[in-house]
XYZ file of C-alpha atoms in Angstrom:
733
model
C -52.398 -117.470 -163.212
C -49.035 -116.515 -161.709
C -47.434 -118.981 -159.369
C -45.526 -118.130 -156.240
C -41.884 -119.031 -156.635
C -41.234 -119.107 -152.901
C -44.008 -120.495 -150.740
C -41.708 -121.017 -147.774
C -39.786 -118.273 -146.043
C -36.046 -118.343 -145.602
C -36.305 -118.191 -141.798
C -39.019 -120.858 -141.424
C -38.626 -124.630 -141.617
C -40.878 -127.683 -141.408
C -39.660 -130.984 -139.919
C -41.168 -134.273 -138.820
C -40.892 -135.099 -135.115
C -40.817 -138.833 -134.340
C -41.482 -140.515 -131.004
C -44.278 -138.307 -129.668
C -46.852 -140.066 -127.507
C -49.293 -137.248 -126.695
C -49.748 -133.488 -126.708
C -47.537 -133.238 -123.601
C -44.641 -134.454 -125.739
C -45.356 -131.714 -128.251
C -45.380 -129.097 -125.485
C -42.129 -130.466 -124.068
C -40.295 -130.127 -127.390
C -41.770 -126.666 -127.938
C -40.649 -125.493 -124.515
C -37.134 -126.847 -125.000
C -36.601 -125.335 -128.459
C -38.074 -121.973 -127.500
C -35.233 -121.521 -125.051
C -32.661 -121.622 -127.855
C -31.114 -118.289 -128.773
C -32.117 -117.209 -132.276
C -35.437 -119.091 -132.307
C -38.398 -116.785 -132.795
C -41.353 -119.152 -132.742
C -41.933 -122.905 -132.404
C -45.130 -124.846 -133.056
C -45.436 -128.627 -132.820
C -48.596 -130.091 -134.344
C -49.107 -133.413 -132.585
C -51.741 -134.941 -134.979
C -49.454 -134.575 -138.019
C -46.141 -134.875 -136.074
C -44.995 -131.640 -137.745
C -42.631 -129.107 -136.208
C -42.766 -125.570 -137.598
C -39.912 -123.351 -136.419
C -38.830 -119.857 -137.386
C -35.796 -117.821 -136.472
C -32.181 -117.312 -137.498
C -31.418 -119.570 -140.505
C -28.265 -120.997 -138.942
C -30.101 -121.994 -135.755
C -33.161 -123.662 -137.297
C -31.232 -126.083 -139.503
C -31.819 -129.811 -139.020
C -28.153 -130.413 -138.141
C -28.472 -127.954 -135.246
C -31.877 -128.959 -133.918
C -31.701 -132.762 -134.246
C -29.079 -133.329 -131.462
C -31.028 -131.133 -129.032
C -34.257 -132.998 -129.755
C -32.485 -136.354 -129.480
C -31.387 -135.536 -125.921
C -35.067 -135.355 -124.989
C -35.699 -138.814 -126.436
C -37.257 -137.792 -129.762
C -36.023 -137.854 -133.352
C -36.174 -134.972 -135.835
C -36.028 -135.560 -139.606
C -36.762 -133.760 -142.827
C -40.479 -133.351 -143.552
C -41.667 -136.868 -144.360
C -43.710 -137.721 -147.457
C -47.379 -138.458 -146.859
C -46.817 -142.136 -147.707
C -44.215 -142.398 -144.924
C -46.586 -140.667 -142.504
C -49.185 -143.367 -143.182
C -46.581 -146.035 -142.459
C -45.574 -144.340 -139.218
C -49.164 -144.151 -137.983
C -49.834 -147.753 -138.963
C -46.820 -148.782 -136.903
C -48.098 -146.727 -133.967
C -51.528 -148.374 -134.289
C -49.971 -151.846 -134.159
C -47.849 -150.758 -131.189
C -50.939 -149.602 -129.285
C -53.076 -152.571 -130.314
C -50.505 -155.051 -128.995
C -50.349 -153.310 -125.612
C -54.110 -153.032 -125.483
C -54.489 -156.774 -126.149
C -51.984 -157.661 -123.433
C -53.628 -155.242 -121.028
C -57.111 -156.630 -121.755
C -56.021 -160.245 -121.338
C -54.325 -159.827 -117.970
C -56.285 -156.832 -116.704
C -59.539 -158.792 -116.952
C -58.322 -161.259 -114.309
C -57.046 -158.445 -112.098
C -60.462 -156.756 -112.154
C -62.265 -160.050 -111.499
C -60.083 -160.841 -108.489
C -60.560 -157.341 -107.068
C -64.322 -157.577 -107.584
C -64.489 -160.802 -105.542
C -62.665 -159.081 -102.681
C -64.779 -155.899 -102.771
C -68.023 -157.910 -102.920
C -67.060 -160.029 -99.890
C -67.614 -163.215 -101.889
C -64.607 -165.054 -100.432
C -64.902 -167.279 -97.325
C -62.130 -165.838 -95.125
C -59.281 -163.334 -94.895
C -56.592 -165.817 -95.893
C -58.332 -166.596 -99.169
C -58.816 -162.866 -99.765
C -55.088 -162.334 -99.246
C -54.204 -165.058 -101.757
C -56.647 -163.640 -104.311
C -55.184 -160.159 -103.750
C -51.684 -161.500 -104.526
C -53.097 -163.195 -107.643
C -54.670 -159.868 -108.638
C -51.256 -158.217 -108.305
C -49.570 -160.949 -110.342
C -51.991 -160.503 -113.219
C -51.537 -156.730 -113.098
C -47.770 -156.962 -113.648
C -47.920 -157.464 -117.470
C -50.290 -154.509 -117.678
C -48.107 -152.279 -115.530
C -44.708 -153.412 -116.825
C -45.593 -153.757 -120.531
C -48.836 -152.009 -121.495
C -48.063 -148.933 -119.394
C -44.478 -148.413 -120.621
C -45.388 -145.662 -123.163
C -46.826 -143.526 -120.356
C -43.701 -143.843 -118.238
C -41.467 -143.038 -121.213
C -43.515 -139.956 -122.152
C -43.620 -138.820 -118.523
C -39.841 -139.106 -118.183
C -39.223 -137.206 -121.414
C -41.513 -134.343 -120.415
C -39.774 -134.163 -117.035
C -36.409 -133.902 -118.805
C -37.805 -130.998 -120.827
C -39.099 -129.386 -117.607
C -42.646 -129.502 -118.959
C -44.377 -132.314 -116.985
C -47.734 -133.275 -118.433
C -50.592 -135.637 -117.715
C -48.384 -138.662 -118.410
C -46.322 -137.813 -115.335
C -49.483 -137.758 -113.258
C -50.752 -141.026 -114.727
C -47.379 -142.714 -114.275
C -47.161 -141.686 -110.643
C -50.736 -142.810 -110.065
C -50.041 -146.242 -111.550
C -46.704 -146.694 -109.777
C -48.162 -145.360 -106.531
C -51.142 -147.738 -106.698
C -48.837 -150.723 -107.223
C -46.348 -149.739 -104.504
C -49.050 -149.047 -101.930
C -50.764 -152.317 -102.829
C -47.569 -154.356 -102.398
C -46.856 -152.649 -99.082
C -50.372 -153.361 -97.827
C -50.199 -156.998 -98.938
C -46.840 -157.382 -97.218
C -48.446 -156.129 -94.030
C -51.260 -158.669 -94.362
C -54.036 -156.419 -95.697
C -56.069 -157.575 -98.708
C -57.205 -154.039 -99.613
C -54.955 -153.747 -102.664
C -55.351 -151.190 -105.472
C -53.982 -153.053 -108.481
C -57.336 -152.568 -110.213
C -56.863 -148.785 -110.006
C -53.564 -149.023 -111.887
C -55.051 -151.365 -114.499
C -58.099 -149.141 -115.086
C -55.971 -146.034 -115.606
C -53.711 -147.736 -118.163
C -56.487 -149.467 -120.115
C -58.767 -146.442 -120.402
C -55.922 -144.224 -121.576
C -54.663 -146.827 -124.068
C -58.108 -146.994 -125.668
C -58.149 -143.217 -125.919
C -54.688 -143.141 -127.510
C -55.653 -145.779 -130.080
C -58.784 -143.889 -131.129
C -56.723 -140.710 -131.357
C -54.138 -142.411 -133.590
C -56.823 -143.724 -135.936
C -58.258 -140.197 -136.222
C -54.790 -138.840 -137.048
C -54.466 -141.505 -139.753
C -57.740 -140.369 -141.290
C -56.630 -136.741 -141.207
C -53.801 -137.520 -143.649
C -56.337 -138.229 -146.398
C -56.531 -134.509 -147.101
C -52.881 -134.614 -148.154
C -53.418 -137.878 -150.042
C -55.960 -136.123 -152.230
C -53.384 -133.543 -153.264
C -51.070 -136.269 -154.504
C -51.413 -137.151 -158.188
C -51.395 -140.788 -159.338
C -47.899 -142.214 -159.695
C -48.541 -143.421 -163.251
C -46.252 -143.741 -166.237
C -46.124 -140.963 -168.804
C -45.052 -140.882 -172.460
C -41.664 -139.192 -172.813
C -39.721 -138.408 -176.031
C -36.363 -140.136 -175.681
C -33.897 -141.531 -178.203
C -36.007 -140.278 -181.105
C -39.101 -142.182 -179.982
C -41.902 -142.110 -177.404
C -41.210 -144.244 -174.320
C -43.158 -144.979 -171.157
C -41.453 -143.613 -168.034
C -42.515 -143.332 -164.347
C -43.606 -139.769 -163.635
C -41.083 -139.497 -160.801
C -38.195 -139.981 -163.229
C -39.196 -137.127 -165.518
C -36.929 -134.090 -165.262
C -37.028 -130.493 -166.368
C -36.711 -130.030 -170.126
C -38.190 -133.384 -171.133
C -40.986 -133.506 -173.709
C -44.087 -135.463 -172.715
C -47.311 -136.261 -174.546
C -50.802 -135.532 -173.213
C -53.661 -137.694 -174.428
C -57.262 -136.527 -174.675
C -58.848 -136.344 -171.205
C -55.519 -137.064 -169.468
C -54.660 -135.542 -166.095
C -51.547 -133.355 -166.385
C -48.912 -134.912 -164.109
C -46.153 -132.249 -164.277
C -45.814 -128.505 -164.717
C -44.742 -127.488 -168.192
C -45.063 -125.371 -171.357
C -47.384 -126.365 -174.191
C -45.866 -126.822 -177.622
C -49.270 -126.564 -179.314
C -52.578 -124.886 -178.442
C -55.222 -126.883 -176.584
C -58.210 -126.815 -174.242
C -57.217 -127.131 -170.564
C -59.610 -127.537 -167.644
C -57.939 -125.424 -164.940
C -60.850 -125.385 -162.472
C -59.020 -127.606 -159.976
C -56.288 -124.995 -159.468
C -57.853 -121.661 -160.438
C -61.563 -122.049 -159.749
C -62.430 -120.676 -163.185
C -65.844 -121.909 -164.264
C -64.821 -122.425 -167.912
C -61.892 -124.344 -169.431
C -59.203 -122.182 -171.014
C -57.774 -122.407 -174.503
C -54.036 -122.076 -174.003
C -51.684 -121.200 -176.824
C -48.275 -122.674 -177.551
C -45.735 -121.464 -174.994
C -48.267 -120.972 -172.191
C -47.735 -122.735 -168.888
C -49.914 -125.577 -167.637
C -49.805 -126.987 -164.115
C -50.066 -130.503 -162.710
C -53.596 -131.289 -161.607
C -55.249 -129.713 -164.647
C -56.835 -131.855 -167.356
C -56.308 -131.772 -171.120
C -59.653 -131.681 -172.975
C -58.524 -131.589 -176.601
C -59.510 -134.250 -179.112
C -55.964 -135.038 -180.287
C -52.743 -135.553 -178.261
C -50.420 -132.576 -177.724
C -46.858 -132.205 -176.449
C -45.589 -130.159 -173.496
C -42.097 -129.459 -172.177
C -41.581 -130.170 -168.460
C -40.678 -127.150 -166.330
C -40.938 -128.767 -162.871
C -40.654 -132.397 -161.844
C -42.206 -134.251 -158.933
C -41.493 -132.443 -155.666
C -41.191 -129.005 -157.256
C -44.573 -128.738 -158.971
C -47.012 -126.071 -157.958
C -49.203 -128.790 -156.449
C -46.290 -129.992 -154.314
C -45.717 -126.470 -153.060
C -49.420 -126.190 -152.220
C -49.144 -129.423 -150.243
C -46.171 -128.096 -148.262
C -48.022 -124.868 -147.588
C -51.041 -126.821 -146.380
C -48.869 -128.733 -143.919
C -47.457 -125.424 -142.722
C -50.952 -124.128 -141.996
C -51.781 -127.366 -140.167
C -48.740 -126.975 -137.936
C -49.777 -123.502 -136.808
C -51.920 -123.186 -133.691
C -54.988 -121.059 -133.219
C -55.706 -119.003 -130.119
C -57.978 -121.687 -128.657
C -55.253 -124.334 -128.922
C -52.700 -121.992 -127.374
C -55.074 -121.358 -124.480
C -55.520 -125.114 -123.987
C -51.752 -125.574 -124.033
C -51.299 -122.918 -121.354
C -53.971 -124.615 -119.234
C -52.290 -128.019 -119.580
C -48.900 -126.496 -118.745
C -49.910 -125.689 -115.156
C -52.694 -128.230 -114.483
C -50.464 -131.313 -114.200
C -47.748 -129.702 -112.041
C -50.436 -128.307 -109.733
C -52.061 -131.713 -109.265
C -48.626 -133.287 -108.727
C -47.690 -130.749 -106.054
C -50.955 -131.307 -104.198
C -50.434 -135.063 -104.200
C -46.849 -134.702 -102.969
C -47.877 -132.304 -100.168
C -50.613 -134.625 -98.971
C -48.166 -137.265 -97.658
C -46.150 -135.031 -95.289
C -49.312 -133.091 -94.412
C -51.079 -136.249 -93.330
C -48.059 -137.290 -91.243
C -47.940 -133.878 -89.577
C -51.588 -134.259 -88.546
C -50.787 -137.531 -86.810
C -51.847 -140.085 -89.384
C -49.898 -143.294 -89.804
C -47.758 -144.105 -92.815
C -50.403 -146.443 -94.269
C -53.187 -143.855 -94.104
C -50.864 -141.132 -95.395
C -49.828 -143.182 -98.430
C -53.401 -144.172 -99.243
C -54.540 -140.551 -98.979
C -51.743 -139.373 -101.289
C -52.716 -142.098 -103.767
C -56.333 -140.973 -103.585
C -55.232 -137.439 -104.436
C -53.415 -138.719 -107.525
C -56.464 -140.716 -108.643
C -58.903 -137.886 -108.001
C -56.612 -135.450 -109.819
C -56.662 -137.542 -113.015
C -58.751 -135.335 -115.327
C -61.345 -137.898 -116.509
C -64.282 -135.511 -116.200
C -62.299 -132.701 -117.825
C -61.358 -135.073 -120.632
C -64.992 -136.056 -121.184
C -66.493 -132.579 -120.864
C -65.744 -131.359 -124.373
C -65.686 -134.636 -126.381
C -69.130 -135.754 -125.132
C -70.705 -132.428 -126.001
C -68.954 -132.557 -129.377
C -70.341 -136.031 -129.977
C -73.874 -134.876 -129.179
C -73.457 -131.835 -131.400
C -72.115 -134.047 -134.177
C -75.267 -136.161 -133.932
C -77.394 -133.040 -134.236
C -75.395 -131.967 -137.268
C -75.812 -135.375 -138.899
C -79.580 -135.059 -138.525
C -79.253 -131.862 -140.544
C -77.267 -133.685 -143.277
C -73.910 -132.338 -142.083
C -71.072 -134.816 -141.587
C -68.429 -133.620 -139.140
C -64.991 -135.144 -139.740
C -63.615 -133.315 -136.693
C -66.201 -132.982 -133.882
C -63.774 -130.717 -131.997
C -64.376 -128.111 -134.710
C -67.762 -127.367 -133.144
C -66.010 -125.403 -130.417
C -64.355 -123.142 -132.970
C -67.490 -122.904 -135.116
C -69.318 -121.352 -132.170
C -66.834 -118.468 -132.172
C -66.685 -117.845 -135.931
C -66.588 -114.173 -136.938
C -65.941 -114.392 -140.697
C -67.456 -116.670 -143.338
C -65.708 -116.866 -146.726
C -67.377 -118.660 -149.628
C -65.980 -119.974 -152.876
C -68.006 -119.167 -156.001
C -68.009 -121.898 -158.622
C -69.549 -125.120 -157.360
C -70.232 -123.693 -153.891
C -72.508 -120.699 -154.385
C -73.276 -121.708 -157.973
C -74.391 -124.924 -159.638
C -71.081 -125.201 -161.530
C -72.838 -125.486 -164.902
C -73.690 -122.637 -167.294
C -77.200 -122.068 -168.585
C -78.840 -119.559 -170.920
C -80.157 -116.670 -168.866
C -81.141 -114.350 -171.743
C -81.214 -114.260 -175.549
C -82.107 -111.743 -178.222
C -82.620 -112.354 -181.949
C -83.114 -110.290 -185.051
C -86.634 -109.238 -185.851
C -88.874 -111.928 -187.292
C -86.921 -114.917 -185.979
C -89.014 -117.170 -183.723
C -87.733 -119.348 -180.910
C -88.382 -122.713 -182.698
C -86.329 -121.608 -185.719
C -83.606 -120.228 -183.487
C -83.397 -123.446 -181.444
C -83.243 -125.582 -184.577
C -80.375 -123.602 -186.098
C -78.501 -123.304 -182.814
C -78.751 -127.063 -182.238
C -77.237 -127.683 -185.672
C -74.458 -125.128 -185.116
C -73.185 -126.456 -181.764
C -73.798 -130.206 -182.144
C -70.659 -132.222 -181.389
C -68.675 -129.269 -180.029
C -66.474 -129.902 -176.953
C -66.713 -126.315 -175.713
C -68.635 -126.097 -172.393
C -70.663 -123.087 -173.571
C -71.576 -124.912 -176.766
C -72.765 -127.824 -174.680
C -74.889 -125.483 -172.542
C -76.418 -124.026 -175.720
C -77.092 -127.547 -176.964
C -79.003 -128.338 -173.779
C -81.089 -125.187 -174.170
C -81.965 -125.968 -177.777
C -82.423 -129.725 -177.388
C -86.148 -129.546 -176.699
C -86.912 -128.334 -180.224
C -83.764 -128.883 -182.275
C -83.870 -131.642 -184.854
C -80.348 -131.463 -186.277
C -77.850 -134.211 -185.538
C -74.078 -134.528 -185.991
C -73.218 -135.884 -189.416
C -75.642 -133.653 -191.302
C -72.863 -131.252 -192.232
C -71.128 -130.746 -195.507
C -68.272 -128.971 -193.757
C -67.158 -128.016 -190.213
C -64.445 -125.436 -189.466
C -63.460 -125.065 -185.788
C -61.308 -122.261 -184.376
C -60.570 -123.429 -180.796
C -61.439 -120.891 -178.155
C -63.189 -118.526 -180.583
C -65.903 -120.171 -182.661
C -66.937 -122.521 -185.473
C -68.525 -122.468 -188.908
C -70.666 -125.328 -190.184
C -72.265 -125.904 -193.584
C -75.494 -127.873 -193.487
C -76.736 -130.342 -196.091
C -78.980 -127.581 -197.401
C -75.884 -125.533 -198.229
C -76.589 -122.938 -195.517
C -73.631 -121.692 -193.444
C -74.018 -121.152 -189.672
C -71.428 -119.287 -187.615
C -71.300 -119.397 -183.814
C -68.700 -117.816 -181.504
C -67.575 -114.656 -179.774
C -68.419 -111.181 -181.039
C -64.808 -110.439 -181.940
C -64.465 -113.638 -183.914
C -67.702 -113.033 -185.848
C -66.471 -109.551 -186.695
C -63.244 -111.035 -188.094
C -65.396 -113.310 -190.265
C -66.777 -110.137 -191.909
C -70.179 -110.528 -190.254
C -71.795 -107.184 -189.481
C -73.088 -106.847 -185.939
C -76.006 -104.435 -185.470
C -76.414 -102.320 -182.359
C -79.009 -104.669 -180.883
C -76.555 -107.582 -181.079
C -75.017 -106.653 -177.711
C -76.554 -105.627 -174.389
C -74.128 -103.644 -172.224
C -76.132 -104.452 -169.088
C -75.228 -108.125 -169.473
C -71.473 -107.753 -169.873
C -70.918 -109.919 -166.797
C -72.237 -112.980 -168.610
C -70.532 -115.216 -171.150
C -71.664 -114.024 -174.592
C -72.105 -116.251 -177.657
C -73.404 -115.040 -181.051
C -75.040 -116.985 -183.869
C -75.166 -115.917 -187.544
C -76.552 -117.436 -190.766
C -76.201 -116.544 -194.442
C -78.317 -113.418 -193.875
C -76.071 -112.128 -191.076
C -76.344 -111.806 -187.327
C -79.102 -114.061 -186.039
C -79.014 -114.010 -182.232
C -76.953 -113.384 -179.115
C -77.038 -115.680 -176.098
C -75.987 -114.757 -172.564
C -74.947 -117.589 -170.261
C -74.059 -117.597 -166.590
C -73.317 -120.018 -163.801
C -76.513 -119.680 -161.765
C -76.542 -119.484 -157.939
C -77.817 -122.429 -155.913
C -81.382 -122.044 -154.672
C -80.624 -121.166 -151.053
C -77.569 -118.963 -151.683
C -79.306 -115.605 -151.218
C -81.286 -116.694 -148.153
C -78.202 -118.221 -146.522
C -76.041 -115.141 -147.099
C -78.787 -112.870 -145.732
C -79.090 -115.038 -142.605
C -75.329 -114.904 -142.056
C -75.238 -111.129 -142.463
C -78.216 -110.707 -140.141
C -76.433 -112.812 -137.509
C -73.492 -110.402 -137.558
C -70.936 -112.462 -139.497
C -68.456 -110.875 -141.906
C -69.285 -112.592 -145.218
C -67.017 -112.592 -148.285
C -66.922 -114.396 -151.618
C -63.433 -115.325 -152.859
C -63.059 -116.725 -156.362
C -60.572 -117.336 -159.124
C -63.201 -116.372 -161.715
C -63.321 -113.041 -163.590
C -64.529 -109.867 -161.887
C -67.741 -109.437 -163.899
C -69.118 -112.868 -163.076
C -68.156 -112.534 -159.399
C -69.748 -109.083 -159.017
C -72.961 -110.203 -160.748
C -73.313 -113.204 -158.451
C -72.611 -111.013 -155.418
C -75.508 -108.751 -156.340
C -77.798 -111.748 -156.839
C -77.109 -113.165 -153.371
C -76.918 -109.894 -151.446
C -73.180 -109.221 -151.138
C -71.676 -105.799 -151.763
C -68.950 -105.310 -154.343
C -66.363 -104.751 -151.604
C -67.104 -108.246 -150.255
C -66.509 -109.981 -153.599
C -62.934 -110.853 -154.531
C -62.153 -112.097 -158.050
C -59.146 -113.585 -159.866
C -57.503 -114.922 -156.705
C -54.951 -117.719 -156.932
C -55.018 -120.482 -154.281
C -52.171 -118.771 -152.443
C -53.916 -115.369 -152.598
C -57.149 -116.924 -151.351
C -55.389 -118.242 -148.254
C -53.668 -114.909 -147.564
C -56.921 -112.991 -147.966
C -58.699 -115.424 -145.680
C -56.131 -114.869 -142.945
C -56.695 -111.107 -143.206
C -60.386 -111.506 -142.269
C -61.497 -111.248 -138.622
C -60.771 -114.582 -136.937
C -61.878 -117.247 -136.256
C -62.666 -117.840 -139.915
C -64.851 -120.334 -141.773
C -64.214 -121.231 -145.416
C -66.579 -123.135 -147.708
C -64.967 -124.458 -150.898
C -65.304 -127.367 -153.283
C -62.218 -127.594 -155.512
C -58.583 -128.583 -155.440
C -57.749 -124.876 -155.535
C -59.601 -124.500 -152.224
C -57.567 -127.018 -150.201
C -55.039 -124.403 -149.125
C -57.809 -122.091 -147.902
C -59.549 -124.977 -146.130
C -56.298 -125.582 -144.246
C -55.666 -121.886 -143.558
C -59.163 -121.324 -142.172
C -59.964 -122.145 -138.568
C -62.731 -124.402 -139.920
C -63.205 -125.628 -143.499
C -66.460 -126.952 -144.977
C -66.925 -128.808 -148.272
C -70.305 -128.683 -150.090
C -72.082 -131.700 -151.564
C -70.456 -131.415 -155.000
C -66.903 -130.937 -153.663
C -63.860 -132.697 -155.068
C -62.178 -135.457 -153.071
C -59.326 -133.140 -152.100
C -61.736 -130.553 -150.679
C -63.779 -133.188 -148.847
C -60.744 -134.730 -147.196
C -59.290 -131.345 -146.245
C -62.508 -130.035 -144.674
C -63.605 -130.418 -141.062
C -67.238 -130.795 -142.182
C -69.047 -131.951 -145.306
C -72.514 -130.916 -146.429
C -74.575 -133.919 -147.476
C -77.441 -131.852 -148.939
C -77.383 -129.476 -151.902
C -76.907 -125.757 -151.280
C -75.197 -123.844 -148.502
C -78.135 -123.464 -146.123
C -76.667 -126.187 -143.920
C -73.795 -123.832 -143.060
C -76.236 -121.575 -141.187
C -77.707 -124.581 -139.346
C -74.246 -125.827 -138.411
C -73.288 -122.491 -136.876
C -76.463 -122.542 -134.746
C -75.764 -126.102 -133.580
C -72.181 -125.133 -132.748
C -73.292 -122.259 -130.501
C -75.579 -124.548 -128.526
C -72.868 -127.193 -128.304
C -70.327 -124.719 -126.981
C -72.784 -123.674 -124.269
C -72.971 -127.315 -123.139
C -69.166 -127.533 -123.283
C -68.797 -124.538 -120.969
C -71.324 -126.021 -118.520
C -69.510 -129.353 -118.533
C -66.166 -127.700 -117.935
C -67.691 -125.797 -115.026
C -69.092 -129.000 -113.519
C -65.786 -130.837 -113.911
C -63.800 -127.909 -112.468
C -66.182 -127.773 -109.504
C -65.725 -131.515 -108.994
C -61.928 -131.271 -109.072
C -61.961 -128.399 -106.597
C -64.298 -130.059 -104.095
C -62.842 -133.551 -104.535
C -59.242 -132.438 -104.061
C -60.167 -130.393 -101.011
C -62.165 -133.267 -99.539
C -59.566 -135.969 -100.176
C -56.865 -133.871 -98.499
C -58.973 -133.377 -95.373
C -60.816 -136.711 -95.156
C -59.524 -140.268 -95.591
C -61.059 -141.490 -98.861
C -60.011 -144.897 -100.213
C -58.776 -144.972 -103.804
C -61.824 -147.047 -104.782
C -64.112 -144.262 -103.556
C -61.956 -141.809 -105.495
C -62.537 -143.912 -108.620
C -66.296 -143.870 -107.918
C -66.133 -140.084 -107.510
C -64.460 -139.853 -110.891
C -67.309 -141.964 -112.318
C -69.909 -139.685 -110.727
C -68.316 -136.583 -112.230
C -68.172 -138.300 -115.605
C -71.872 -139.221 -115.307
C -72.708 -135.575 -114.618
C -71.120 -134.295 -117.788
C -72.546 -137.246 -119.745
C -76.135 -136.470 -118.745
C -75.646 -132.789 -119.470
C -74.327 -133.596 -122.942
C -77.301 -135.921 -123.458
C -79.610 -132.906 -123.146
C -78.133 -131.636 -126.390
C -78.647 -134.960 -128.132
C -82.285 -135.160 -126.995
C -83.180 -131.580 -127.945
C -84.788 -130.455 -131.194
C -82.034 -130.049 -133.831
C -83.993 -127.243 -135.500
C -84.089 -125.202 -132.298
C -81.962 -122.054 -132.551
C -80.274 -120.081 -129.820
């Protein structure tokens, strides 16, 4: 399989952006860098802290961009290794946890003091005033320590001229504290320290959960990393153990039987290599001396062989796939771009309304106290709690429905995209098929019965490492009575066939048609069936001559045909993309109801991803192998079946917990219903914001009432999302 020598373009770079606090930070950096001359496109992926930038090579260099980013308060570095990304997120988690602990400790007393005042449980006004001051004192550590990240992020986004929600939150917190101190100074006990504490604590909890989810998302990249073990290297006229990271191009290393290949290289001797992890081929390949083998494959030979390193750690094909995967992650889909545009004007609009309320109230004859309180109420009402809950709650309910259908969603937000899917691409081996060959047809010379055929076949293939030989052994095991060790002689020709001499003196020959012909064994016309040329063919001969031909194929999973038909009937564009040979792919396509033009064979991981992006979007990809991780990242949504490798499972947004692919159809139905609830929730929250903002500008509403209004709007979207959780999961749209 050819490998791409240049996965990254000359005018595109990937960097790691440090110091981001939220998506507003990502938008601020994007907006600032887009204004640079020579920059064509900028995309900052907040979950992975990755900046993808394209444009004039001289402009998009780190030395040029880093000073500009630093002026905004962030730090730009070369793309960090996955291990460093884990360390960064762990540090962020500790940072958030500390602030959350401080906020919980002191905020609890602030809330308790405020509750005593609101409930009228204190004997007189003087005591209420003292308790209000105590409430303010306990709120100071929360405001001055726990809330610092919000102020910092708000200031940075203001510098970048892209104010986000952190600006709104910061002004709400600062405004609540300032108004409270002013009211206390004037002798009023109606302070609003609890409002400031609630805003900070709720948002800190949300940030911590978000950080933990980002940490989990890195596991997809972890799975692409090979173990950092020692390898055997030929140095100083002897074999020595050396860390894999120290191996360089040109070194000779030894591969033991069953060992995972750690580096790219050229074989110095022939051997069996399992390439399924990178190519998707259903059968191991017998590579000859001089052929290239890639890291991530596995050596299956019985004796050790030697290979010459052609690419060390960091330049292996697997490393390039990892970089390409991070590039796909950094790109934004249309839905994310729409959300970014919405966020770009929502916060400034709310900020302007709050700022206009103060002079407007004064113009209408209200006093300074009432005007300040009304402006604070606008800030509190404008905080998008209901908008923030609208989609996540519906996603959570939809995720519960999916779990009932044996579908585990790693990213509940993917439900929104799943509802809009137009194209479904499916891997072949291990996804649409069982991943194990079986005998689908056999034909023998006249007069040979099945018991005799099974007995001889069992003797011929016993002990062979070839996957097809093992499949033939399973087929013949019910009647075969031969066992390894009953041979007088065994002659193996790797990749072609074998000859065995039994104790009786009889010779049995098993292998490909071409190999049998080279052994001077005549093959009659009935030895081959042209209608079965898509299958793997194995022939068996005895001393008399040709004995039988067996046709083996990787059979489709039970629900493959029904699932594909349901997808086609629902109007989806369905395609099968595989690294396997054309004959096997076309045959499977016919079995499950796909036309030849929808079946793509012999596609490398890179070609799979490119083909997937050419399909109508949004796209869904279902794959199970290491060779599918790039496509899972390139797709709008990736799904891993039950038998998927760890790399595929960690790179997918959803995992099927039941055999087959029928759950994909169920998931798409659940997603459509979930999206309908999301749209309703967004409508309810938008209606609330419109009415609440209009009402709070015209009528004097205390901040506490504004908080209660926020709670009421949140309850509305919560109950609506609960309808989805309580409904029948089998109910379709």
